mmCIF file of C-alpha atoms in Angstrom:
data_model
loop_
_atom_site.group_PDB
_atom_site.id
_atom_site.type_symbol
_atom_site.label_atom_id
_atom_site.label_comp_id
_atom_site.label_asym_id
_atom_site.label_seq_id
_atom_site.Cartn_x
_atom_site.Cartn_y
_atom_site.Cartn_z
ATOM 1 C CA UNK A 1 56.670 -94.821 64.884
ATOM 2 C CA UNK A 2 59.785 -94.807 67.708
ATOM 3 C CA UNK A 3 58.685 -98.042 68.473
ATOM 4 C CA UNK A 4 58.065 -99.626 65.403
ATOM 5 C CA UNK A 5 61.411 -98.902 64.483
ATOM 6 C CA UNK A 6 62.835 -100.167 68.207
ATOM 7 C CA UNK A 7 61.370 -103.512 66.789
ATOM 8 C CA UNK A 8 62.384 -103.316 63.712
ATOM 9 C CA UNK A 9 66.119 -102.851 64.717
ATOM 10 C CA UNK A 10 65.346 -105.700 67.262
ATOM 11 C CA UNK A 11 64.567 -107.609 64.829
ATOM 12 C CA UNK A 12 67.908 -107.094 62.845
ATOM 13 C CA UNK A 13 69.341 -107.790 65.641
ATOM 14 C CA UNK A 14 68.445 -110.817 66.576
ATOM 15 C CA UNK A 15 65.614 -110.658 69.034
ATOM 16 C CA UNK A 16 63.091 -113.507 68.646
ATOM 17 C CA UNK A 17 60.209 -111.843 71.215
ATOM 18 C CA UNK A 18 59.363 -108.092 70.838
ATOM 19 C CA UNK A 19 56.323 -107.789 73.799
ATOM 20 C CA UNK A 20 53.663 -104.660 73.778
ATOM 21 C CA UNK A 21 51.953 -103.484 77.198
ATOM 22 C CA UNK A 22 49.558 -101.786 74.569
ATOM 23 C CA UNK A 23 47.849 -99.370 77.010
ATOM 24 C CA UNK A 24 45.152 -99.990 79.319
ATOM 25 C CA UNK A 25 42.327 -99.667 76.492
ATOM 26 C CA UNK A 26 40.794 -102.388 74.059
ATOM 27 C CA UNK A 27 41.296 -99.431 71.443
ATOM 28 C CA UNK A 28 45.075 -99.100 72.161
ATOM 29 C CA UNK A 29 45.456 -102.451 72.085
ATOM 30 C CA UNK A 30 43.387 -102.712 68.852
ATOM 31 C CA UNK A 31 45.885 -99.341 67.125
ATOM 32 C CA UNK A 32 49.263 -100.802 68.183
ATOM 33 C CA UNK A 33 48.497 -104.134 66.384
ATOM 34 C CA UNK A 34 46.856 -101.817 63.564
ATOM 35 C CA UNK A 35 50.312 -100.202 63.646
ATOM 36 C CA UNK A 36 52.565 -103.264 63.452
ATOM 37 C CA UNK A 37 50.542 -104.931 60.540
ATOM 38 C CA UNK A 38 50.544 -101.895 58.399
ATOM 39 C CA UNK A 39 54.186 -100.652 59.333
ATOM 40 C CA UNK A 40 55.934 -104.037 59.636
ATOM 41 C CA UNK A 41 54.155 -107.029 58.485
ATOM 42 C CA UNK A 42 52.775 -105.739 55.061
ATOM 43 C CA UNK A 43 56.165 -103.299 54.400
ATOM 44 C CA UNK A 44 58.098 -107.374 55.386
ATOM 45 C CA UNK A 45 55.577 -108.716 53.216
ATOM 46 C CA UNK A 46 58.271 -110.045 50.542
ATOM 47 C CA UNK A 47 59.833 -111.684 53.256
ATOM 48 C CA UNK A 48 56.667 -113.080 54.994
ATOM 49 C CA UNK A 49 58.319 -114.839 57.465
ATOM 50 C CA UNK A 50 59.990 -111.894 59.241
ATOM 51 C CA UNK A 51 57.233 -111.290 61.988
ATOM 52 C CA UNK A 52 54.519 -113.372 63.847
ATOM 53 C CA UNK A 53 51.600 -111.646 65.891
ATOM 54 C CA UNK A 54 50.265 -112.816 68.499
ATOM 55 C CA UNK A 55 47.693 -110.530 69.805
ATOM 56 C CA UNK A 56 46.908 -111.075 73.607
ATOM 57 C CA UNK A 57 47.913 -115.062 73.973
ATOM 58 C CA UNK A 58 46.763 -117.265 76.299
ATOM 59 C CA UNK A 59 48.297 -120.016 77.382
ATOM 60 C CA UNK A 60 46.236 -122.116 74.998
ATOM 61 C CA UNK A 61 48.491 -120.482 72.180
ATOM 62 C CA UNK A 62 51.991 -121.521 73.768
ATOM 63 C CA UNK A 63 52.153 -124.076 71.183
ATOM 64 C CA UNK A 64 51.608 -121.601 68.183
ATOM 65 C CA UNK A 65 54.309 -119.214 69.830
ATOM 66 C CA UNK A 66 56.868 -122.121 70.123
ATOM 67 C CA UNK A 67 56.165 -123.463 66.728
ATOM 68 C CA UNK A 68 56.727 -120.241 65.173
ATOM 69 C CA UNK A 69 59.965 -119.876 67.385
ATOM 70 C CA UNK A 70 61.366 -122.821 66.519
ATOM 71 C CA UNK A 71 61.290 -122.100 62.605
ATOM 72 C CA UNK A 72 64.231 -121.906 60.415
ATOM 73 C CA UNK A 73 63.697 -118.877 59.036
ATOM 74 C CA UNK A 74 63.994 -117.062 62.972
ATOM 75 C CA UNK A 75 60.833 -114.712 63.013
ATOM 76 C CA UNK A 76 60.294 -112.299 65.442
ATOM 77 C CA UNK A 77 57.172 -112.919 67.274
ATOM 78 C CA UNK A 78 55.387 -109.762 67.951
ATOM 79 C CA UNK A 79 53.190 -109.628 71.196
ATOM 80 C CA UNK A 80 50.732 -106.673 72.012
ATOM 81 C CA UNK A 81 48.763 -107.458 75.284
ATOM 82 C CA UNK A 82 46.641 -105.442 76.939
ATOM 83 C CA UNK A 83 47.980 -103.616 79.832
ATOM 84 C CA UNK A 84 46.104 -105.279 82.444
ATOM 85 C CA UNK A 85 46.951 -107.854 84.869
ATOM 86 C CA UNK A 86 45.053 -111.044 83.529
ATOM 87 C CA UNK A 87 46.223 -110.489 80.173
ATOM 88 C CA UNK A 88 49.982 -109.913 81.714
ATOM 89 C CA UNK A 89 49.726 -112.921 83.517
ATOM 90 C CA UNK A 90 48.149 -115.090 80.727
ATOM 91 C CA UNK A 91 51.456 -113.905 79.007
ATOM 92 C CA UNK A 92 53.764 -115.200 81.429
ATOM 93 C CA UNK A 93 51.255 -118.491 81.879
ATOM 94 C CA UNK A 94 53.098 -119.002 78.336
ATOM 95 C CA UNK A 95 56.708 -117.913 79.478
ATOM 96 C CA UNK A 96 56.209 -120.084 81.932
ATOM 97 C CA UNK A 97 56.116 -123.281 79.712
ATOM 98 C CA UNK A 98 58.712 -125.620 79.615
ATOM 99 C CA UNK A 99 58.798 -125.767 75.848
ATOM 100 C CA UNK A 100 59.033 -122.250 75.522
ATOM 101 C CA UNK A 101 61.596 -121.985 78.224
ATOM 102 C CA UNK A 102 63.380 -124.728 76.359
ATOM 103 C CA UNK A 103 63.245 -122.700 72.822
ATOM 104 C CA UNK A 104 64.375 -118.907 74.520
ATOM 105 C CA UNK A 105 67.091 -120.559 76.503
ATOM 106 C CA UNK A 106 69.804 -117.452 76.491
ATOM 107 C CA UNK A 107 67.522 -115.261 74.711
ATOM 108 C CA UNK A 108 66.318 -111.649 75.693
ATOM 109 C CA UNK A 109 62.677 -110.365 75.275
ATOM 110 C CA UNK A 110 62.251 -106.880 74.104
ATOM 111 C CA UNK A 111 59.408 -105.125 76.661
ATOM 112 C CA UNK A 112 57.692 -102.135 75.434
ATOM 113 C CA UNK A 113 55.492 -100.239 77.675
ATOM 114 C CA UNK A 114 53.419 -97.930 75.674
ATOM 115 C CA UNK A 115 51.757 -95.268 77.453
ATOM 116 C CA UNK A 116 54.050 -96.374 81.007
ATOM 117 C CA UNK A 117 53.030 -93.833 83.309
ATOM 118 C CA UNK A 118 49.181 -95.269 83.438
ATOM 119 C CA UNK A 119 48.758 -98.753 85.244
ATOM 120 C CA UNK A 120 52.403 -99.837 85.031
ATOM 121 C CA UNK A 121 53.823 -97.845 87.929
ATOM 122 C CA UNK A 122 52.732 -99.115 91.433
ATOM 123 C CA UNK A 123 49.504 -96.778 92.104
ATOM 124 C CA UNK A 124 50.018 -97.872 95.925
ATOM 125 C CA UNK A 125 53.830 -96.052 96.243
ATOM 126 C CA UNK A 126 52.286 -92.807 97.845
ATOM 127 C CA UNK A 127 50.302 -95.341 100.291
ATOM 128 C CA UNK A 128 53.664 -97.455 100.629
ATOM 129 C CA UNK A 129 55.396 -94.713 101.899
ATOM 130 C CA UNK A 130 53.508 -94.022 104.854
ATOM 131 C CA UNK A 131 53.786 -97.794 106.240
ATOM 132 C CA UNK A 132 56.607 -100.521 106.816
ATOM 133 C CA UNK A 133 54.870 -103.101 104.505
ATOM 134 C CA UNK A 134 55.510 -102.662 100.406
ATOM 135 C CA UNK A 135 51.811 -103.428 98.590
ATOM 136 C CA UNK A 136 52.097 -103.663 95.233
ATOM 137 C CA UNK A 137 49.324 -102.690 92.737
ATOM 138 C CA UNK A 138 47.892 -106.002 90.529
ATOM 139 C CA UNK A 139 48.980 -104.959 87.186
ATOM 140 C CA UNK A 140 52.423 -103.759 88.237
ATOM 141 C CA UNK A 141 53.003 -106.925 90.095
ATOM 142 C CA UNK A 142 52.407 -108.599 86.839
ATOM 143 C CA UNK A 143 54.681 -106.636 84.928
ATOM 144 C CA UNK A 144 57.311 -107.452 87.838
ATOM 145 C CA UNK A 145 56.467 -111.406 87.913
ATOM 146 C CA UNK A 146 56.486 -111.349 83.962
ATOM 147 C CA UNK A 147 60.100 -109.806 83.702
ATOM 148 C CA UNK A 148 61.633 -112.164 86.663
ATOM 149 C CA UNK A 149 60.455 -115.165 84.911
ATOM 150 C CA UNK A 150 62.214 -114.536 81.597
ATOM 151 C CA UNK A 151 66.167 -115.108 81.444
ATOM 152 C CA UNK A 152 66.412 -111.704 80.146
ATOM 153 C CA UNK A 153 64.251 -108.790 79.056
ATOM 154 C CA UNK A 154 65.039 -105.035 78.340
ATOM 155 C CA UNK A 155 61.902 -102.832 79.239
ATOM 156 C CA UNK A 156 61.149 -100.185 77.468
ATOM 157 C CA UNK A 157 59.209 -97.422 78.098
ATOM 158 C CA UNK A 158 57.399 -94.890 76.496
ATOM 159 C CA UNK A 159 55.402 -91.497 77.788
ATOM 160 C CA UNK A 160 54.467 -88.322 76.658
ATOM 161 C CA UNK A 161 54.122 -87.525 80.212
ATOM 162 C CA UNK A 162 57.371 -88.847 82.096
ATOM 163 C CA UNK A 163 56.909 -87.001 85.014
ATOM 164 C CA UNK A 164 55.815 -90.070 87.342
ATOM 165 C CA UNK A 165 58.287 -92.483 85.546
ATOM 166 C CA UNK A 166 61.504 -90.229 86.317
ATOM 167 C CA UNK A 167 59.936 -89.279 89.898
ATOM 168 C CA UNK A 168 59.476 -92.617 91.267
ATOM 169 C CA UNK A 169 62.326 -93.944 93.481
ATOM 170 C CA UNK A 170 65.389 -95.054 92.326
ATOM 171 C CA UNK A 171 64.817 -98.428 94.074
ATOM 172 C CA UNK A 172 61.638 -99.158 92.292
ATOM 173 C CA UNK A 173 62.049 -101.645 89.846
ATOM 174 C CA UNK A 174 60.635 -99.823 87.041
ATOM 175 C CA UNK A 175 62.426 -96.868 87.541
ATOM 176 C CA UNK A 176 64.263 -95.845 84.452
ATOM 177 C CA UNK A 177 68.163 -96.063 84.143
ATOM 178 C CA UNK A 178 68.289 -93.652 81.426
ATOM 179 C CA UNK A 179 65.490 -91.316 79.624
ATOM 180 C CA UNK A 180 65.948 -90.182 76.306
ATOM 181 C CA UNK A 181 63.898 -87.060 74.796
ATOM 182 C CA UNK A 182 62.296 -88.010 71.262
ATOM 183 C CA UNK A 183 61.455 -84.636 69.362
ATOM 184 C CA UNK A 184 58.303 -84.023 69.126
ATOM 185 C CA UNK A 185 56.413 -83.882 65.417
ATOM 186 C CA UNK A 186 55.438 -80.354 64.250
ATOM 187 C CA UNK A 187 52.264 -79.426 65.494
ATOM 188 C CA UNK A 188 52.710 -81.073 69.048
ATOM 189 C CA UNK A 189 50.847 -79.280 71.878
ATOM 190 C CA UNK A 190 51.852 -80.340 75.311
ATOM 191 C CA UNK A 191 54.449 -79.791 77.874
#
């Protein structure tokens, strides 16, 4: 629900491209866009035009995504992707496009990483710090080549287990600036 309402208040404020690293399951995937319809697109449903999804686009799709940008009415396209490298870099296939670089021009895309201590962190950082050369792991490469082609992005993350994500160094490029503590719902059992 956190980040339903992070794209909500995007949303209101003015951010045309909300993106989902969705976890690394089809079933994650599959519950975040679950999520979105039922708690934004059907609650926006008098004002249909609000939100677009685009579930896992290829680059085949860059001309629905800029289409939809380019309408009057401003929606927020919503993105959930599957945290995995060749969806990640099918994504940024489409960033990549000239007409959609054209249409975001000064605009900032809103990253969410859902579940971000599994696959987004660079699994080869213990490894790394044994040896001169930096290796990165595929799907965090992705994430990093994703976020330097846009003009601007926030990134988001979110963990019930932010152990790794505060841990890694400060240098890493995914290492928070800030953490914030969410309450946990009644009836939560873990650390």
């Amino acid at each position: 629900m956190s980040f339903t309402g992070l794209t909500a208040l995007a949303h209101d404020n003015g951010y045309r491209v909300v993106v989902y690293l969705a976890g690394t399951k089809l079933n994650l995937c599959k519950q975040t866009s679950e999520r979105l319809e039922k708690d934004l697109i059907k609650v926006a449903a008098k004002n249909n035009s609000a939100y677009k999804v685009h579930k896992d686009p290829t680059v085949e799709e860059t001309e629905d995504i800029v289409g939809h940008l380019s309408m009057s009415t401003k929606p927020t396209i919503l993105i959930p992707i599957l945290k995995h490298y060749d969806h990640i870099q099918n994504l940024t296939a489409v960033f990549t496009s000239e007409d959609f670089k054209n249409v975001m021009a000064n605009e900032t895309v809103l990253i969410i990483d859902d579940e971000a201590d599994q696959a987004s962190l660079n699994s080869y950082g213990h490894s790394n710090s044994k040896k001169d050369e930096e290796r990165p792991s595929a799907t965090y490469d992705a994430i990093l080549k994703m976020r330097a082609v846009l003009p601007g992005n926030t990134y988001i993350q979110y963990t019930a287990t932010p152990q790794a994500n505060i841990l890694i160094s400060m240098q890493d490029l995914l290492s928070p600036k800030s953490h914030t503590l969410l309450t946990p719902g009644e009836g939560y059992i873990g650390g």
